[in-house]
mmCIF file of C-alpha atoms and ligand atoms in Angstrom:
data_model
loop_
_atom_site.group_PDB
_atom_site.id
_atom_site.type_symbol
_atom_site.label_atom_id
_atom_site.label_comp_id
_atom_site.label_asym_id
_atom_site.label_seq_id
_atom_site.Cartn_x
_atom_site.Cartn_y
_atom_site.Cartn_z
ATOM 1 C CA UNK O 1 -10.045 15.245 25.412
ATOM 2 C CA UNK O 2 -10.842 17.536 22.289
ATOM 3 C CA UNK O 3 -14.174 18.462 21.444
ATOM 4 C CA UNK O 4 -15.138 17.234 18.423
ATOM 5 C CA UNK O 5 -14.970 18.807 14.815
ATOM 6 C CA UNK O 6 -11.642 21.113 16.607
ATOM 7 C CA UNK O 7 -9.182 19.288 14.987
ATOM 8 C CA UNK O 8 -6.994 19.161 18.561
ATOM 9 C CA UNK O 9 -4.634 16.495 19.341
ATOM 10 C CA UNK O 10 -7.144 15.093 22.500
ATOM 11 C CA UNK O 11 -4.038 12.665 24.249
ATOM 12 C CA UNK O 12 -1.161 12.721 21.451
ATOM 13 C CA UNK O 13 1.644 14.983 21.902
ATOM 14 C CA UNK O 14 1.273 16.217 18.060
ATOM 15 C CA UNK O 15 -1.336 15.210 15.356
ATOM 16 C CA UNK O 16 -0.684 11.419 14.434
ATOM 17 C CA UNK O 17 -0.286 12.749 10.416
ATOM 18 C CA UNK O 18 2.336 14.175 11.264
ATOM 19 C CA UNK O 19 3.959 12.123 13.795
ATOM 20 C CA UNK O 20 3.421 8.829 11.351
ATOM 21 C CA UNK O 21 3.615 10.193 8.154
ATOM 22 C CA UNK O 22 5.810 8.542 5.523
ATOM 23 C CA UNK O 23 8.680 10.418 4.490
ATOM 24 C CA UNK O 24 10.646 9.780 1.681
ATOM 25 C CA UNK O 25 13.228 7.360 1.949
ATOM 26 C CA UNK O 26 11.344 5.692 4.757
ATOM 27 C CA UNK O 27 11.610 2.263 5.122
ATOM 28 C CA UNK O 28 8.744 0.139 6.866
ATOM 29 C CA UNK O 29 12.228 -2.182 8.160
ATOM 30 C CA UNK O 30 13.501 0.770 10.254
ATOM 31 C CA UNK O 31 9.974 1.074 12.407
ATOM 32 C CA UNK O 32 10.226 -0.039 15.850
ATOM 33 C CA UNK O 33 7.220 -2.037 15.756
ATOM 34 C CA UNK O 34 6.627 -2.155 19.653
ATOM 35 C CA UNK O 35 7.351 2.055 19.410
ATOM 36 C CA UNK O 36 4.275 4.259 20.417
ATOM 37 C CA UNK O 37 4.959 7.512 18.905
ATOM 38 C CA UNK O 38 3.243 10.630 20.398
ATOM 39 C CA UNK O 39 1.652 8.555 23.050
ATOM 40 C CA UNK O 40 2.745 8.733 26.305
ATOM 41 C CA UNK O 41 0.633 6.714 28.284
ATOM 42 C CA UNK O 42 0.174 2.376 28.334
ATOM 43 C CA UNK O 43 -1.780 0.318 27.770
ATOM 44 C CA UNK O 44 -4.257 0.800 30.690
ATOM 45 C CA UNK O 45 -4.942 4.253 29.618
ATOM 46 C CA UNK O 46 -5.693 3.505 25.776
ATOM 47 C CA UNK O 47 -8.713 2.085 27.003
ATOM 48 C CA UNK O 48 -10.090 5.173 27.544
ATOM 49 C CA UNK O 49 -8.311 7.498 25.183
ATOM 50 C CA UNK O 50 -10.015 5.208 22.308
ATOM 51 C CA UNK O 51 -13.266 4.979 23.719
ATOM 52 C CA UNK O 52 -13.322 8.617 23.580
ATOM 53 C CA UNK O 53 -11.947 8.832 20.259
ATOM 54 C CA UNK O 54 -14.607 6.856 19.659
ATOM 55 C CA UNK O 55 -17.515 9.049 20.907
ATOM 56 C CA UNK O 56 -15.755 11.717 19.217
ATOM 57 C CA UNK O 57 -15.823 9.483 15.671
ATOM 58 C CA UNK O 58 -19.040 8.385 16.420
ATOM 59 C CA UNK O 59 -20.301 12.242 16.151
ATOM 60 C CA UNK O 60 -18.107 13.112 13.071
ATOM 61 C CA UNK O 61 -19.097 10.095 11.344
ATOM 62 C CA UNK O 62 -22.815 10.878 11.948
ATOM 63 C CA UNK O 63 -22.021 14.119 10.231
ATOM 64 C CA UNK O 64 -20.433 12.799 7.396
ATOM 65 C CA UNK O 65 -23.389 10.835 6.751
ATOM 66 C CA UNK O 66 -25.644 13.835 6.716
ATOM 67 C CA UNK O 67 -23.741 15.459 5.005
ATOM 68 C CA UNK O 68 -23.714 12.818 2.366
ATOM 69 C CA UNK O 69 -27.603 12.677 2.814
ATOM 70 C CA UNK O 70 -28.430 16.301 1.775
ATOM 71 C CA UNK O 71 -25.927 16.253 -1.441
ATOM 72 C CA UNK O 72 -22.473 16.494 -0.246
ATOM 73 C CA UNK O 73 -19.533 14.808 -2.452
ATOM 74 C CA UNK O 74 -17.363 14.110 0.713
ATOM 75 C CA UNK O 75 -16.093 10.487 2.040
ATOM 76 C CA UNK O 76 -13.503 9.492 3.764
ATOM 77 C CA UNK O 77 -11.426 6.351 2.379
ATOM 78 C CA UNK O 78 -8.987 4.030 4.824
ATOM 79 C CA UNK O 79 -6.636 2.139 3.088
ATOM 80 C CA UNK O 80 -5.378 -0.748 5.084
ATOM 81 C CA UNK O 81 -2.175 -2.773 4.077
ATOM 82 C CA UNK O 82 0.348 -4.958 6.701
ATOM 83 C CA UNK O 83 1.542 -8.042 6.164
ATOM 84 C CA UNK O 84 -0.565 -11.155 7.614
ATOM 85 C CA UNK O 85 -1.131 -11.093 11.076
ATOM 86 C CA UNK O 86 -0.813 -7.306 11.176
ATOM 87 C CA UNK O 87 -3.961 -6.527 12.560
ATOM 88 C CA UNK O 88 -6.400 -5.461 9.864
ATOM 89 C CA UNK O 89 -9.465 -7.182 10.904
ATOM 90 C CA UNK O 90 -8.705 -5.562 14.683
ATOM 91 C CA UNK O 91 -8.651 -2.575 13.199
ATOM 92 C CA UNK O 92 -12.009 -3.108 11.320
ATOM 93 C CA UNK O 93 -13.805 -4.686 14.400
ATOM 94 C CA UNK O 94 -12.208 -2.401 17.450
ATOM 95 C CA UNK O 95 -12.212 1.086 15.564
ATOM 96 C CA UNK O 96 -14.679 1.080 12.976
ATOM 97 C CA UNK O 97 -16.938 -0.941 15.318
ATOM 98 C CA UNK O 98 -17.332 2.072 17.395
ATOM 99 C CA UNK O 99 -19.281 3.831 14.799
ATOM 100 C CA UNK O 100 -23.004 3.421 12.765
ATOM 101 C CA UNK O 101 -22.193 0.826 10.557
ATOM 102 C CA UNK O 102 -24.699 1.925 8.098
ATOM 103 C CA UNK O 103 -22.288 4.812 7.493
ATOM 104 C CA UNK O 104 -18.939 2.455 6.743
ATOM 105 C CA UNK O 105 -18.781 0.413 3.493
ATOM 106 C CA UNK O 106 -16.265 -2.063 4.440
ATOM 107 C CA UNK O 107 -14.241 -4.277 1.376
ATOM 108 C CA UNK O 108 -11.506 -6.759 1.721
ATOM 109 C CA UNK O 109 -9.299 -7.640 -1.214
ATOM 110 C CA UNK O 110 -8.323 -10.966 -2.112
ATOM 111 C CA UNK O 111 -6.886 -13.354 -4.551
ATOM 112 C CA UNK O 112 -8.316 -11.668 -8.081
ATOM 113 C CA UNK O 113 -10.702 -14.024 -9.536
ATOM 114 C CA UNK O 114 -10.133 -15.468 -12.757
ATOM 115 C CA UNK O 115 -12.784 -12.407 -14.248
ATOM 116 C CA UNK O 116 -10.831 -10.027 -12.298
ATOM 117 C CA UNK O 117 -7.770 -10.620 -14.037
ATOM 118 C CA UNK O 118 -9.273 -9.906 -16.970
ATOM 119 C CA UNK O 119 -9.943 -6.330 -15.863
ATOM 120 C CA UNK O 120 -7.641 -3.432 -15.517
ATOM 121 C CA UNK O 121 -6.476 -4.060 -11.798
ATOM 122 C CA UNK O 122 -7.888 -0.621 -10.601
ATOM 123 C CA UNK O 123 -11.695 -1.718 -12.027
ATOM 124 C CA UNK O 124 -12.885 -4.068 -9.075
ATOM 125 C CA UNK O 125 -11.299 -1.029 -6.856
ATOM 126 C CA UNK O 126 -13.008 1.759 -8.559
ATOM 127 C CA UNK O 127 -16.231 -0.088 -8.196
ATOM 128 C CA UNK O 128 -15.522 -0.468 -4.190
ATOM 129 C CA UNK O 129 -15.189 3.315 -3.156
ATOM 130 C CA UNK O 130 -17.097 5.236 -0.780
ATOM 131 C CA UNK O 131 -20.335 6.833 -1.730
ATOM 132 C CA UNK O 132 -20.586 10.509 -0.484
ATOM 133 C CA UNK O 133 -20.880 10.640 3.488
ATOM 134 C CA UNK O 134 -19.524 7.325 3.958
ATOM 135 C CA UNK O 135 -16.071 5.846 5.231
ATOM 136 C CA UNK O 136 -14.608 3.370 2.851
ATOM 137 C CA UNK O 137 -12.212 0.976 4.473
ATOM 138 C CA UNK O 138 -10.514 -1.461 2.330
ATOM 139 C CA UNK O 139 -8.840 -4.381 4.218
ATOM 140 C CA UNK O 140 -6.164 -5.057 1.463
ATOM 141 C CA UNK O 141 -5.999 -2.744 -1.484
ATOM 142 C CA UNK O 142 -4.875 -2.257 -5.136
ATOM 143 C CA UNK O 143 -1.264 -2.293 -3.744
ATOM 144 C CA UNK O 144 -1.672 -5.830 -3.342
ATOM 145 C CA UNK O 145 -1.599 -5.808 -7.076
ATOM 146 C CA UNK O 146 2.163 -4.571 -7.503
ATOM 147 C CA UNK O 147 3.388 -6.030 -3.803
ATOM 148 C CA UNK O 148 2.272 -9.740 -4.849
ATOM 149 C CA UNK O 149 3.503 -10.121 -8.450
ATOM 150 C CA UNK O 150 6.637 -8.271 -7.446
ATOM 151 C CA UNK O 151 7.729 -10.075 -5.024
ATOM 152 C CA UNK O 152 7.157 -13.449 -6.945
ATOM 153 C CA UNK O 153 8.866 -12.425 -9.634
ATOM 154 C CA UNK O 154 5.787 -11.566 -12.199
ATOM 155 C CA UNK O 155 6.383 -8.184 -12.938
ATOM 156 C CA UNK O 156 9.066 -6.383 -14.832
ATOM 157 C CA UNK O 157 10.491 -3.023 -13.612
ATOM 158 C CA UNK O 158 8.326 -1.223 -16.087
ATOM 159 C CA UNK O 159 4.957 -2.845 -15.299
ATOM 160 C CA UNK O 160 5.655 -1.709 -11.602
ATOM 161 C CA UNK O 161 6.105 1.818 -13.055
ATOM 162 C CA UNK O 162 2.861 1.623 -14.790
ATOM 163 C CA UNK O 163 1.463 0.425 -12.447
ATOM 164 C CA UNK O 164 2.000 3.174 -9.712
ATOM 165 C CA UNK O 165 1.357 5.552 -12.135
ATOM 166 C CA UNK O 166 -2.181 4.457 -12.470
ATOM 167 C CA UNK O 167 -2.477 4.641 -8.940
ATOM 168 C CA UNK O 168 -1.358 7.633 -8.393
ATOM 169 C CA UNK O 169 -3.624 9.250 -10.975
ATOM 170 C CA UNK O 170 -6.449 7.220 -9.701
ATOM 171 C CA UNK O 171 -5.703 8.513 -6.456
ATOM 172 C CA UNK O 172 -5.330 11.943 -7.271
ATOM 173 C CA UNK O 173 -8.573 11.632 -9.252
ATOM 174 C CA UNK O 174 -10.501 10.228 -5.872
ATOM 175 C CA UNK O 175 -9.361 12.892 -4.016
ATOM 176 C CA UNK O 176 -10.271 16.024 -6.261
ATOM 177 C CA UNK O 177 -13.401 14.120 -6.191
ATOM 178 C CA UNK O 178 -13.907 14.652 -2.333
ATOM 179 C CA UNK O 179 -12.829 11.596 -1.006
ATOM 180 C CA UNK O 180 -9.907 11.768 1.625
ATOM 181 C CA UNK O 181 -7.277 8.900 1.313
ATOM 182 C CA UNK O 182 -5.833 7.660 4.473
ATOM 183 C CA UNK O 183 -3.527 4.911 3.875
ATOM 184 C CA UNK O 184 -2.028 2.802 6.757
ATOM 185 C CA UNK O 185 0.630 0.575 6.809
ATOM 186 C CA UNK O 186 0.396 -1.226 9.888
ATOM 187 C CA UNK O 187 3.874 -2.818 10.500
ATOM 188 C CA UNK O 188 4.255 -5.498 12.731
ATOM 189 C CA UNK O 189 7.964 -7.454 13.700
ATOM 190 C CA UNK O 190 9.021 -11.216 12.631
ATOM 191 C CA UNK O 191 8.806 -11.795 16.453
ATOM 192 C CA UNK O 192 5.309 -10.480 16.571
ATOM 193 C CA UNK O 193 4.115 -11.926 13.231
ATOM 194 C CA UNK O 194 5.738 -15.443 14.454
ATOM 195 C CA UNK O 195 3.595 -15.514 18.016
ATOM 196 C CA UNK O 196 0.766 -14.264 16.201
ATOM 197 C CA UNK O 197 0.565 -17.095 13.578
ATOM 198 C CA UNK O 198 2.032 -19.634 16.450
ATOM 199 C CA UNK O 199 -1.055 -18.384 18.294
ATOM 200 C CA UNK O 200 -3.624 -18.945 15.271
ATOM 201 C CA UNK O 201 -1.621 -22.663 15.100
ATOM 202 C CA UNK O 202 -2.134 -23.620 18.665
ATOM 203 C CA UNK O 203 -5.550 -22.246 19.483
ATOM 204 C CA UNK O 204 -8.206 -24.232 17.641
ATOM 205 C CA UNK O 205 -10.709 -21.065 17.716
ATOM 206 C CA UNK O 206 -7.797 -19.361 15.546
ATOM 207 C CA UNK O 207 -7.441 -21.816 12.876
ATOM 208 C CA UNK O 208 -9.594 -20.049 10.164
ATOM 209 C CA UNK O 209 -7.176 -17.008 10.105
ATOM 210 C CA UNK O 210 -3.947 -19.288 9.141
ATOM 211 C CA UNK O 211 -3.359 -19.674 5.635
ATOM 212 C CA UNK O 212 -0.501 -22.228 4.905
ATOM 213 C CA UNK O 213 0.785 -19.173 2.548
ATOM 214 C CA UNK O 214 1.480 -17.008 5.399
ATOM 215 C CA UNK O 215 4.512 -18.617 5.861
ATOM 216 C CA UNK O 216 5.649 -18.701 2.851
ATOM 217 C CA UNK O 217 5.003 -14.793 2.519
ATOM 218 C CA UNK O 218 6.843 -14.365 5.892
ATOM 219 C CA UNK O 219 9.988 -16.065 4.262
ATOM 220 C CA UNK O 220 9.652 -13.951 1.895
ATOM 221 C CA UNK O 221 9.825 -11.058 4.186
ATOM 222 C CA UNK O 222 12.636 -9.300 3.087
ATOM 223 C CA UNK O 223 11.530 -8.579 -0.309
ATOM 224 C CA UNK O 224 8.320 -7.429 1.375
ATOM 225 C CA UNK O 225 10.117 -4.609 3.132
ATOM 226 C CA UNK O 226 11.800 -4.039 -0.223
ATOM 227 C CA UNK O 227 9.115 -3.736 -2.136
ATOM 228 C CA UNK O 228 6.980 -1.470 0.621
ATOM 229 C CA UNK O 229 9.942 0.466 0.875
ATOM 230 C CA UNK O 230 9.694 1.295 -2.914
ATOM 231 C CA UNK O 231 6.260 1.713 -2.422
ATOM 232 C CA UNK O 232 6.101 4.590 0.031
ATOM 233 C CA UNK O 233 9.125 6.413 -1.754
ATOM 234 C CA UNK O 234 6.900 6.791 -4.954
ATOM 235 C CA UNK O 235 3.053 6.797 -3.582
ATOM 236 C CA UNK O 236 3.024 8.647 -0.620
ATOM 237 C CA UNK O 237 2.032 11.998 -2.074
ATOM 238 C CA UNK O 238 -0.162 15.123 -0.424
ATOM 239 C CA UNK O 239 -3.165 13.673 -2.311
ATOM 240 C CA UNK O 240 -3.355 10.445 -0.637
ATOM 241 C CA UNK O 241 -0.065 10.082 1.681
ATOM 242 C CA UNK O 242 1.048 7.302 3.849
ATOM 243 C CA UNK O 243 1.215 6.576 7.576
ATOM 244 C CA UNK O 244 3.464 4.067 9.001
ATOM 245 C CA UNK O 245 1.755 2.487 12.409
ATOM 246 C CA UNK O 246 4.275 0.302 14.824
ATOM 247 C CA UNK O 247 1.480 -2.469 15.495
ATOM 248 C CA UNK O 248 3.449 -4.697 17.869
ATOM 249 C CA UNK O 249 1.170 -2.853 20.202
ATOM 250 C CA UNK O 250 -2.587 -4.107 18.323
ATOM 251 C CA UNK O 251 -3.670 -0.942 21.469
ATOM 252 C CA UNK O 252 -1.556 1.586 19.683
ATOM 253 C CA UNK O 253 -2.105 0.448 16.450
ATOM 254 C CA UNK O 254 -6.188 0.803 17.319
ATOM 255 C CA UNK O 255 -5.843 4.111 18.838
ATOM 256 C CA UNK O 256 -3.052 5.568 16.337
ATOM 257 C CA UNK O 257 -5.687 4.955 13.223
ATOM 258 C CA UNK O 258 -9.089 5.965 15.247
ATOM 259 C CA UNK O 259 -6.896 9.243 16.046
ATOM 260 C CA UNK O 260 -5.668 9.602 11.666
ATOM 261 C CA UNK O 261 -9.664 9.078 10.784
ATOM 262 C CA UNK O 262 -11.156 11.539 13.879
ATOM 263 C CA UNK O 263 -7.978 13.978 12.026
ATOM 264 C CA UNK O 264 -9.276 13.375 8.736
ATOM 265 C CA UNK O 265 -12.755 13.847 9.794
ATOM 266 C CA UNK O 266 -12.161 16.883 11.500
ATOM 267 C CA UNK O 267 -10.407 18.531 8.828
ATOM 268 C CA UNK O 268 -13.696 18.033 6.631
ATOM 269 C CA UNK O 269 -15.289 20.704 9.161
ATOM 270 C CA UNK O 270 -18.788 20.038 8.580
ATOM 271 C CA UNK O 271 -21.191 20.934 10.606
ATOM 272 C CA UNK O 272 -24.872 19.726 10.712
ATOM 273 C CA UNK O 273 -26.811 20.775 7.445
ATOM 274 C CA UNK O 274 -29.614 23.147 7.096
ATOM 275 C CA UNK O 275 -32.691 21.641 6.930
ATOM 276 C CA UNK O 276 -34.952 22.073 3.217
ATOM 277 C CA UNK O 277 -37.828 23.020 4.745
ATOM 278 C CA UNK O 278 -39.182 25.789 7.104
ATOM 279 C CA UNK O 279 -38.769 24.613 10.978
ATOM 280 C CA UNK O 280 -40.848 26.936 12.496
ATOM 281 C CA UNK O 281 -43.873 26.262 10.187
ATOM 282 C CA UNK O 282 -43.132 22.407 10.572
ATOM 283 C CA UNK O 283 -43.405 22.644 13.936
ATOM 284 C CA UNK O 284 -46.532 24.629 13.915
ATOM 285 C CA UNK O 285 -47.665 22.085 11.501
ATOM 286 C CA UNK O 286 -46.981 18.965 13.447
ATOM 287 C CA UNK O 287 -48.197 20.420 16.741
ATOM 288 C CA UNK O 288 -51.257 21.483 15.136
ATOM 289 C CA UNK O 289 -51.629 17.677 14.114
ATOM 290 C CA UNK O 290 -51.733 16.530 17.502
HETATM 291 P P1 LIG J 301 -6.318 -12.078 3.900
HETATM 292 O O1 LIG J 301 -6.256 -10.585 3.784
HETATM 293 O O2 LIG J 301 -5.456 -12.627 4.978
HETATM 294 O O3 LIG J 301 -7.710 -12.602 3.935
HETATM 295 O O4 LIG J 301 -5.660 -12.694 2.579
HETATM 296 C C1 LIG J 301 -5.956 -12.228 1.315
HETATM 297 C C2 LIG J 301 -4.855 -12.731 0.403
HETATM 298 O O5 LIG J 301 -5.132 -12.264 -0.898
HETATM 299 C C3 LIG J 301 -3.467 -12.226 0.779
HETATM 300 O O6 LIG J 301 -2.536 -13.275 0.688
HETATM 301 C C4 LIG J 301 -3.208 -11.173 -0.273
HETATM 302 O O7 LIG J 301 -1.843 -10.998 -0.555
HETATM 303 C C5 LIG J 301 -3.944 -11.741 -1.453
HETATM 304 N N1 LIG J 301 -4.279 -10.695 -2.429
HETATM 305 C C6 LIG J 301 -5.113 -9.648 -2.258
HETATM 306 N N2 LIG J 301 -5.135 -8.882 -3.374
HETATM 307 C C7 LIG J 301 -4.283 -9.465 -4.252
HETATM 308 C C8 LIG J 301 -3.849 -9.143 -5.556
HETATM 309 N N3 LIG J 301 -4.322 -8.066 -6.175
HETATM 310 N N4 LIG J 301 -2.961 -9.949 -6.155
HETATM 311 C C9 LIG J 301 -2.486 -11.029 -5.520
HETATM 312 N N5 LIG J 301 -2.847 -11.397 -4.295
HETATM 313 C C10 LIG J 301 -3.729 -10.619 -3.653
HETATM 314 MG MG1 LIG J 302 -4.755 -13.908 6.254
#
């Protein structure tokens, strides 16, 4: 396993940005959702590769937050998008879970409100980022707000081009301010997404999670892939780029994005800041106050 803050690939055969990244032309219908790229063990042995990762995260994240502490302008922001069922929330609970949750600032995206509407789409975003040392995660994102009305029909070509463009500036913007964008699509299969939902039908404990409008977004699926398709062509740029995550596999999917943060992280290269004040003497001084 890599020590932490090296940057090393710990059990993947290459870093995950580069083995998931989007490339142009990508299209989120080609993935082999049950693929584990770059990982060459099962199931059995993600248990441990992500409980390390998490140790690792754990330490990085505790940096970040110092950092932040002593007047450093770096964050950390995870996007998360997928269509229902994906495996957001598992992502939120199994991999974000396994750091201080006073240093995450979690926000999930629904519906706009009626007030929210009103605004420019990016404002209730812009007021959800990361403060400095933190990790942002949104569950659901401001690409909700071209994937939705596309797909129904309630925006024209041009408004989607407007609409991207903001983001991309806004983006851009983030970043220069010190924030580094990781945005995962987590792409699950119609076989998957049907057992999933089938699951949250049949088990009582999972009827909270179904939302009669998950089916009618899964019949809707091919203008989904469509439309994400589009998406990653035009908004995956070196500012804030994509990653594509087969999550047939919710263990890959956990231990693919805990490996992209503990990247991310590492690339930051912070160590532990110096203190304001004179150790020596405050160690004299508290000893002396025994
Ligand atoms: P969930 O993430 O399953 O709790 O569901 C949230 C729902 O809100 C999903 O159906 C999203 O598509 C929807 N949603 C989130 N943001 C927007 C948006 N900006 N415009 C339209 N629908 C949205
Ligand atoms: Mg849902």
């Amino acid at each position: 396993m890599a020590a932490a803050g090296t940057g090393t690939t710990g059990p993947w055969e290459a870093p995950v940005r580069t083995l998931l990244r989007a490339r142009p032309g990508d299209s989120p219908a080609d993935v082999d959702a049950r693929a584990t790229p770059g990982f060459g063990g099962r199931k059995a042995d993600a248990k441990p590769a992500l409980a390390a990762a998490g140790e690792e995260l754990s330490e990085l994240q505790e940096r970040l937050f110092a950092h932040g502490r002593t007047g450093g302008d770096r964050s950390v922001l995870l996007v998360l998008q997928g269509l229902d069922t994906a495996g957001k929330g598992g992502i939120v609970r199994h991999v974000l879970g396994m750091v201080d949750p006073q240093g995450v600032a979690l926000r999930a995206f629904g519906v706009p409100t009626p007030q929210e509407r009103a605004q420019h789409f990016l404002t209730r975003v812009r007021a959800a980022l990361p403060a400095p040392g933190r990790i942002g995660v949104f569950d659901r994102s401001h690409y909700e707000d071209v994937l939705v009305p596309r797909v129904q029909g309630r925006l024209t070509p041009a408004e989607v081009d407007s609409r991207y463009a903001d983001v991309t500036a806004f983006e851009t913007e983030v970043a220069a301010a010190g924030t580094t964008v990781v945005k995962v699509l987590l792409w699950v299969s119609r076989d998957e997404q049907h057992a999933r939902l089938r699951e949250r039908l049949t088990r009582p404990e999972k009827h909270w999670k179904y939302d009669p409008q998950d089916v009618d977004a899964r019949l809707q699926r091919a203008a989904y892939e469509e439309a994400y398709t589009d998406l990653l062509a035009r908004t995956s740029t070196d500012a804030a780029p994509w990653y594509v995550v087969p999550a047939d596999r919710k263990w890959y999917a956990r231990l693919a994005v805990s490996a992209l943060l503990l990247e991310a992280l590492a690339d930051l290269h912070l160590g532990w800041p110096e203190p304001a004040y004179d150790v020596a003497a405050e160690l004299a001084r508290l000893d002396a106050s025994a």
